[in-house]
Tab-separated table of C-alpha atoms in Angstrom:
chain	number	residue	atom	x	y	z
W	167	GLN	CA	0.000	0.000	0.000
W	168	MET	CA	1.315	3.452	-0.946
W	169	SER	CA	1.996	5.869	1.861
W	170	ARG	CA	-0.198	8.960	2.127
W	171	VAL	CA	2.810	11.200	1.524
W	172	TYR	CA	3.613	9.320	-1.696
W	173	ARG	CA	-0.016	9.540	-2.874
W	174	PHE	CA	-0.082	13.250	-2.011
W	175	ALA	CA	3.111	13.791	-4.034
W	176	ILE	CA	1.518	12.028	-7.024
W	177	VAL	CA	-1.634	14.159	-6.784
W	178	VAL	CA	0.391	17.375	-6.516
W	179	GLY	CA	2.472	16.291	-9.517
W	180	VAL	CA	-0.662	15.635	-11.582
W	181	LEU	CA	-2.062	19.068	-10.618
W	182	ILE	CA	1.173	20.757	-11.694
W	183	VAL	CA	1.051	18.936	-15.040
W	184	LEU	CA	-2.586	20.069	-15.521
W	185	VAL	CA	-1.716	23.706	-14.803
W	186	VAL	CA	1.264	23.581	-17.201
W	187	PHE	CA	-0.930	21.923	-19.845
W	188	THR	CA	-3.547	24.691	-19.460
W	189	VAL	CA	-0.893	27.368	-19.880
W	190	LEU	CA	0.541	25.624	-22.952
W	191	MET	CA	-2.943	25.307	-24.468
W	192	MET	CA	-3.252	29.101	-24.228
W	193	GLY	CA	-0.223	29.321	-26.533
W	194	THR	CA	3.315	30.465	-26.053
W	195	LEU	CA	3.993	34.139	-25.448
W	196	ASP	CA	6.485	36.124	-27.447
W	197	ALA	CA	8.062	39.368	-26.182
W	198	SER	CA	5.393	41.596	-27.767
W	199	GLN	CA	2.587	39.650	-26.057
W	200	VAL	CA	4.297	39.898	-22.676
W	201	ASN	CA	4.637	43.675	-23.137
W	202	ALA	CA	0.978	43.885	-24.151
W	203	GLN	CA	-0.025	41.921	-21.049
W	204	ALA	CA	1.908	44.360	-18.900
W	205	GLU	CA	-0.586	47.008	-20.053
W	206	CYS	CA	-3.556	45.355	-18.326
W	207	THR	CA	-5.816	47.406	-16.080
W	208	LEU	CA	-8.539	46.520	-13.595
W	209	GLN	CA	-10.911	46.881	-16.580
W	210	THR	CA	-9.178	43.950	-18.316
W	211	ILE	CA	-11.293	41.514	-16.301
W	212	ASN	CA	-14.739	43.050	-16.400
W	213	GLY	CA	-18.107	41.352	-16.728
W	214	THR	CA	-19.301	37.831	-15.964
W	215	TYR	CA	-17.123	34.699	-16.049
W	216	LEU	CA	-18.014	31.035	-15.599
W	217	PHE	CA	-15.425	29.198	-13.514
W	218	GLU	CA	-14.498	25.710	-12.401
W	219	GLY	CA	-11.745	24.524	-10.148
W	220	GLN	CA	-10.529	21.560	-8.167
W	221	GLY	CA	-7.816	20.601	-5.784
W	222	VAL	CA	-6.602	18.469	-2.928
W	223	PHE	CA	-6.238	19.515	0.701
W	224	MET	CA	-4.635	17.758	3.653
W	225	ASP	CA	-6.782	17.185	6.732
W	226	GLY	CA	-4.602	16.651	9.787
W	227	GLU	CA	-0.869	16.195	10.080
W	228	GLY	CA	1.670	13.412	9.911
W	229	ALA	CA	0.546	9.802	9.661
W	230	ASP	CA	-3.050	10.754	10.544
W	231	ALA	CA	-3.415	13.168	7.602
W	232	THR	CA	-5.955	12.359	4.909
W	233	LEU	CA	-6.468	13.837	1.459
W	234	ILE	CA	-9.622	15.805	0.816
W	235	HIS	CA	-10.681	16.253	-2.805
W	236	TYR	CA	-12.371	19.575	-3.563
W	237	ALA	CA	-14.280	20.759	-6.648
W	238	GLU	CA	-16.111	24.024	-7.320
W	239	ALA	CA	-18.054	25.708	-10.118
W	240	GLY	CA	-19.988	28.920	-10.484
W	241	PHE	CA	-19.942	32.376	-11.973
W	242	GLN	CA	-18.583	35.709	-10.860
W	243	THR	CA	-19.049	39.240	-12.119
W	244	TYR	CA	-16.220	41.801	-12.042
W	245	ASP	CA	-16.987	45.538	-11.927
W	246	GLY	CA	-13.707	46.615	-13.565
W	247	ALA	CA	-12.810	48.638	-10.449
W	248	GLY	CA	-11.459	45.938	-8.121
W	249	ASN	CA	-14.615	44.218	-6.836
W	250	PHE	CA	-16.483	41.060	-7.782
W	251	GLU	CA	-19.446	38.991	-6.661
W	252	GLY	CA	-20.765	35.609	-7.628
W	253	ILE	CA	-22.436	32.335	-6.806
W	254	TYR	CA	-20.757	28.940	-6.499
W	255	SER	CA	-21.373	25.344	-5.497
W	256	SER	CA	-18.693	22.995	-4.171
W	257	ARG	CA	-18.124	19.377	-3.236
W	258	VAL	CA	-15.671	17.680	-0.908
W	259	ASN	CA	-14.881	14.032	-1.592
W	260	GLY	CA	-17.940	13.974	-3.865
W	261	GLU	CA	-20.338	15.186	-1.162
W	262	LEU	CA	-22.101	18.543	-1.478
W	263	LEU	CA	-20.407	21.210	0.670
W	264	ASP	CA	-21.919	24.484	-0.580
W	265	ASP	CA	-24.964	24.849	-2.820
W	266	MET	CA	-25.507	28.106	-4.707
W	267	VAL	CA	-23.668	30.253	-2.136
W	268	SER	CA	-23.208	33.986	-2.793
W	269	PHE	CA	-19.777	35.538	-2.300
W	270	THR	CA	-17.995	38.843	-2.768
W	271	GLY	CA	-14.332	39.717	-3.065
W	272	THR	CA	-11.763	42.184	-4.298
W	273	TYR	CA	-8.980	42.016	-6.864
W	274	GLU	CA	-5.898	44.042	-7.627
W	275	LEU	CA	-3.573	44.179	-10.598
W	276	GLN	CA	0.010	42.953	-10.393
W	277	PRO	CA	2.663	43.212	-13.147
W	278	GLY	CA	2.243	40.931	-16.167
W	279	CYS	CA	-1.569	40.850	-16.199
W	280	VAL	CA	-1.704	38.901	-12.938
W	281	PHE	CA	-4.613	39.631	-10.615
W	282	ILE	CA	-4.628	38.882	-6.890
W	283	HIS	CA	-8.090	37.910	-5.678
W	284	ALA	CA	-9.052	38.177	-2.002
W	285	VAL	CA	-12.194	36.303	-0.955
W	286	PRO	CA	-13.554	36.179	2.606
W	287	VAL	CA	-14.141	32.550	3.651
W	288	GLY	CA	-15.444	32.376	7.198
W	289	ASP	CA	-13.035	34.350	9.380
W	290	GLU	CA	-10.183	34.127	6.858
W	291	ILE	CA	-9.255	35.881	3.627
W	292	VAL	CA	-8.290	33.412	0.893
W	293	GLU	CA	-5.955	34.813	-1.774
W	294	MET	CA	-5.597	33.456	-5.292
W	295	GLN	CA	-3.511	34.477	-8.284
W	296	ALA	CA	-5.355	34.758	-11.588
W	297	PHE	CA	-3.414	34.899	-14.851
W	298	ALA	CA	-5.515	36.590	-17.533
W	299	THR	CA	-5.229	36.783	-21.291
W	300	ARG	CA	-4.541	40.298	-22.483
W	301	ASP	CA	-8.108	40.659	-23.801
W	302	GLY	CA	-9.515	39.437	-20.464
W	303	THR	CA	-11.646	36.637	-21.904
W	304	PHE	CA	-9.878	33.761	-20.119
W	305	MET	CA	-8.151	33.289	-16.760
W	306	THR	CA	-6.461	30.453	-15.001
W	307	TYR	CA	-6.166	30.715	-11.249
W	308	VAL	CA	-4.296	29.046	-8.434
W	309	GLY	CA	-4.727	29.225	-4.692
W	310	GLN	CA	-3.823	27.157	-1.674
W	311	GLY	CA	-4.631	23.577	-2.697
W	312	ALA	CA	-6.859	24.395	-5.679
W	313	SER	CA	-6.650	25.726	-9.214
W	314	GLY	CA	-9.050	26.282	-12.059
W	315	THR	CA	-10.126	28.311	-15.049
W	316	ALA	CA	-12.595	31.113	-15.719
W	317	ARG	CA	-13.953	32.151	-19.101
W	318	LYS	CA	-16.403	34.707	-20.403
W	319	PRO	CA	-19.401	32.882	-21.895
């Protein structure tokens, strides 16, 4: 039987491969595209996006730790000024966790068309990095234990 640490390493490796594959599917960037992406503004991601994401979290520590599989989907609407709101549903290990839950958050622009999202979850603020295309129609995001994509319909 594989150890939990070994299984966790395999899952993390698969997630990294999926993120790299997503980036490669968006195409390679030449110098002119990178410069164009540096010109993004808060308005770059504006309007409604459908999103989906998944990931793996550890529950506990050491030999008692177990893997928790997480999946989410929903939509969010950006105002082009640093705020967003949306609705999502999520599952943990296949069981419903949240069903059509409303949320709000903020986002700020970083160099290279990278947006930092801050979303209140309970008493904590969860931060994610979103990498957007220069026209703002597609994003891929990564946070602690989960990653996903968002696209304008």
